[in-house]
């Protein structure tokens, strides 16, 4: 009877522990399956994003949308224009142009900002560096720099039209990684020196726009101050003439 009781308790305990272990294993397998499903969905999302960015037109739209979001946070709608035609003689339209005070109130000066996204050249460089292929990386680096220089020249020729525009334009890169890499290679200075094009990434464009906006406000205040001073001088002159008339 004691042996039967012990065996029964052992069987029950073993069965309960095995059942609990199997339940735990089943739960863990369920979590693994769920995780694999999430990873599969993420992979599909990344694949769809790559397919979207593979289209040049869609990629350009992506950069414009990001630039529009940044500008809308800093400026009012009256302070910038989208798809602006700065040269009446040309059909070319820059992605965005920031309105600045001009020489006359009815003739503003525009700062052209155009978005570019050299994704193919950047991917070639990344793949070559990941594989440790030095010669391919050097060639890809030259290709990326050539592509950016070509775009900078195009921006200069199409959109920089002083005094309608500023003496320089801005090339916006929606990828922080590409901007940081090109800046580290000294390409920003080359673009500004050779073409008058300022390179800007998502983190830098906000500072540039804010600085330009503050400069515009300062210029407007100085202009208004000159106008007020001119009015006061005219008033003083007229008051002097009035005093002379009253003295007579």
XYZ file of C-alpha atoms in Angstrom:
248
model
C 0.000 0.000 0.000
C 2.863 2.404 0.826
C 4.600 1.515 -2.460
C 1.389 2.175 -4.398
C 0.880 5.499 -2.645
C 4.461 6.618 -3.334
C 4.278 5.541 -6.979
C 0.986 7.359 -7.399
C 2.397 10.563 -5.933
C 5.550 10.270 -8.014
C 3.527 9.679 -11.179
C 1.269 12.630 -10.389
C 4.212 14.941 -9.609
C 6.116 13.831 -12.711
C 3.032 14.232 -14.872
C 2.343 17.707 -13.518
C 5.937 18.796 -14.021
C 6.085 17.363 -17.538
C 2.788 19.028 -18.394
C 4.068 22.370 -17.056
C 7.330 21.967 -18.997
C 5.476 21.131 -22.207
C 3.175 24.129 -21.712
C 6.189 26.399 -21.223
C 7.892 24.985 -24.313
C 4.688 25.437 -26.291
C 4.407 29.064 -25.124
C 8.040 29.753 -26.053
C 7.551 28.198 -29.472
C 4.471 30.382 -29.922
C 6.528 33.472 -29.076
C 9.244 32.392 -31.513
C 6.655 31.874 -34.242
C 5.133 35.280 -33.507
C 8.598 36.861 -33.616
C 9.334 35.206 -36.941
C 6.048 36.574 -38.267
C 7.003 40.087 -37.147
C 10.447 39.734 -38.722
C 8.846 38.532 -41.960
C 6.510 41.525 -42.003
C 9.428 43.864 -41.276
C 11.423 42.313 -44.111
C 8.473 42.818 -46.442
C 8.177 46.437 -45.327
C 11.885 47.033 -45.931
C 11.574 45.373 -49.332
C 8.632 47.605 -50.223
C 10.588 50.670 -49.083
C 13.534 49.639 -51.249
C 11.214 49.171 -54.219
C 9.724 52.609 -53.615
C 13.108 54.307 -53.319
C 14.340 52.490 -56.416
C 12.035 54.741 -58.428
C 13.843 58.022 -59.100
C 10.659 60.083 -59.208
C 9.314 58.602 -55.973
C 12.680 59.090 -54.287
C 12.684 62.750 -55.288
C 9.174 63.113 -53.884
C 10.388 61.572 -50.611
C 13.088 64.242 -50.305
C 10.648 67.024 -51.157
C 8.127 65.831 -48.570
C 10.771 65.738 -45.855
C 12.036 69.188 -46.820
C 8.487 70.556 -46.860
C 7.915 69.229 -43.333
C 11.066 70.964 -42.065
C 10.226 74.283 -43.725
C 6.643 74.229 -42.430
C 7.938 73.924 -38.855
C 10.196 76.988 -39.147
C 8.520 79.357 -41.609
C 5.022 80.590 -42.295
C 3.400 79.699 -45.656
C 3.998 83.265 -46.854
C 7.752 82.946 -46.276
C 8.435 80.219 -48.833
C 7.077 78.786 -52.076
C 7.018 75.264 -53.518
C 7.858 74.478 -57.161
C 8.840 78.105 -57.665
C 9.776 79.411 -61.103
C 12.424 82.016 -60.317
C 13.370 82.875 -63.898
C 10.428 84.082 -66.052
C 12.376 83.056 -69.159
C 12.786 79.452 -67.978
C 10.322 76.635 -67.334
C 12.554 75.171 -64.591
C 11.003 75.129 -61.127
C 13.045 74.711 -57.960
C 11.628 72.444 -55.234
C 11.385 75.281 -52.698
C 12.389 78.935 -52.439
C 12.543 80.973 -49.234
C 11.293 84.548 -49.535
C 13.736 87.234 -48.368
C 13.554 91.045 -48.468
C 14.716 92.443 -51.796
C 15.839 95.869 -52.914
C 12.212 96.919 -53.151
C 9.129 95.845 -51.197
C 7.425 94.446 -54.281
C 10.505 92.545 -55.504
C 11.624 89.885 -53.005
C 14.889 87.988 -53.138
C 14.548 84.186 -53.163
C 16.807 81.512 -51.667
C 16.570 78.385 -53.908
C 16.534 74.990 -52.145
C 16.539 71.819 -54.246
C 16.340 68.241 -52.941
C 18.653 65.517 -54.295
C 19.001 61.854 -53.305
C 21.995 59.983 -54.912
C 20.893 56.605 -53.549
C 22.411 54.272 -56.183
C 25.913 55.744 -55.832
C 25.654 55.608 -52.050
C 24.569 51.946 -52.079
C 27.477 51.026 -54.360
C 29.881 52.651 -51.910
C 28.316 50.964 -48.887
C 28.382 47.517 -50.515
C 32.020 47.905 -51.581
C 33.108 48.993 -48.097
C 31.098 46.179 -46.466
C 32.803 43.616 -48.700
C 36.219 45.141 -48.044
C 36.806 45.809 -51.745
C 39.131 48.828 -51.647
C 39.302 49.415 -55.415
C 35.515 49.179 -55.831
C 35.026 51.495 -52.838
C 37.397 54.085 -54.315
C 35.570 53.941 -57.652
C 32.182 54.194 -55.954
C 33.404 57.156 -53.899
C 34.453 58.965 -57.059
C 31.072 58.155 -58.644
C 29.199 59.580 -55.667
C 31.260 62.769 -55.695
C 30.788 63.160 -59.449
C 27.022 62.743 -59.094
C 26.816 65.377 -56.345
C 29.048 67.812 -58.249
C 26.907 67.356 -61.356
C 23.745 68.108 -59.386
C 25.353 71.172 -57.794
C 26.322 72.518 -61.225
C 22.779 71.926 -62.466
C 21.290 73.780 -59.469
C 23.645 76.701 -60.065
C 22.790 76.952 -63.752
C 19.024 76.536 -63.327
C 18.105 78.468 -60.200
C 20.722 81.050 -59.177
C 19.600 84.344 -60.767
C 20.762 87.412 -58.760
C 19.240 89.837 -57.867
C 16.010 87.810 -58.164
C 17.714 85.113 -56.071
C 20.553 85.021 -53.587
C 24.123 84.530 -54.783
C 23.978 80.911 -53.622
C 21.543 77.985 -53.487
C 21.047 75.053 -51.094
C 21.194 71.367 -52.037
C 19.172 69.333 -49.534
C 20.087 65.679 -48.918
C 17.284 63.820 -47.079
C 19.780 61.215 -45.809
C 21.825 62.251 -42.781
C 24.351 59.489 -43.486
C 25.089 60.719 -47.024
C 25.375 64.338 -45.866
C 27.720 63.442 -42.988
C 29.927 61.367 -45.270
C 30.226 64.050 -47.956
C 30.882 66.756 -45.372
C 33.635 64.667 -43.788
C 35.249 64.325 -47.220
C 35.304 68.121 -47.610
C 32.817 68.175 -50.486
C 30.724 70.900 -48.839
C 33.545 73.416 -49.181
C 34.169 72.394 -52.795
C 30.518 72.859 -53.757
C 30.340 76.284 -52.147
C 33.640 77.426 -53.630
C 33.071 76.159 -57.188
C 29.314 76.483 -57.648
C 27.974 78.601 -54.799
C 25.851 75.659 -53.600
C 25.521 74.965 -49.891
C 25.148 71.299 -48.933
C 22.623 70.576 -46.163
C 21.267 67.503 -44.418
C 18.107 67.177 -42.289
C 19.869 68.367 -39.121
C 21.654 71.320 -40.768
C 18.881 72.670 -42.977
C 16.906 73.860 -39.931
C 19.867 75.909 -38.688
C 20.431 77.388 -42.157
C 16.792 78.398 -42.586
C 16.636 79.863 -39.070
C 19.811 81.885 -39.653
C 18.542 83.157 -43.009
C 15.186 84.059 -41.465
C 16.860 85.981 -38.617
C 19.063 87.821 -41.113
C 15.970 88.749 -43.133
C 14.227 90.071 -40.029
C 17.302 92.098 -39.101
C 17.500 93.488 -42.622
C 13.810 94.403 -42.556
C 14.206 96.140 -39.200
C 17.205 98.087 -40.500
C 15.241 99.073 -43.595
C 12.310 100.230 -41.472
C 14.676 102.102 -39.184
C 16.137 103.939 -42.189
C 12.631 104.784 -43.386
C 11.642 106.080 -39.954
C 14.810 108.138 -39.718
C 14.153 109.570 -43.177
C 10.604 110.538 -42.176
C 11.836 112.166 -38.988
C 14.427 114.179 -40.908
C 11.790 115.349 -43.384
C 9.480 116.226 -40.507
C 12.233 118.174 -38.809
C 12.906 120.066 -42.025
C 9.221 120.876 -42.498
C 8.920 121.994 -38.886
C 11.855 124.321 -39.450
C 10.137 125.825 -42.486
C 6.914 126.196 -40.504
C 8.774 128.004 -37.709
C 10.293 130.398 -40.216
C 6.856 131.102 -41.700
C 5.351 131.779 -38.280
C 8.213 134.121 -37.421
C 7.384 136.223 -40.466
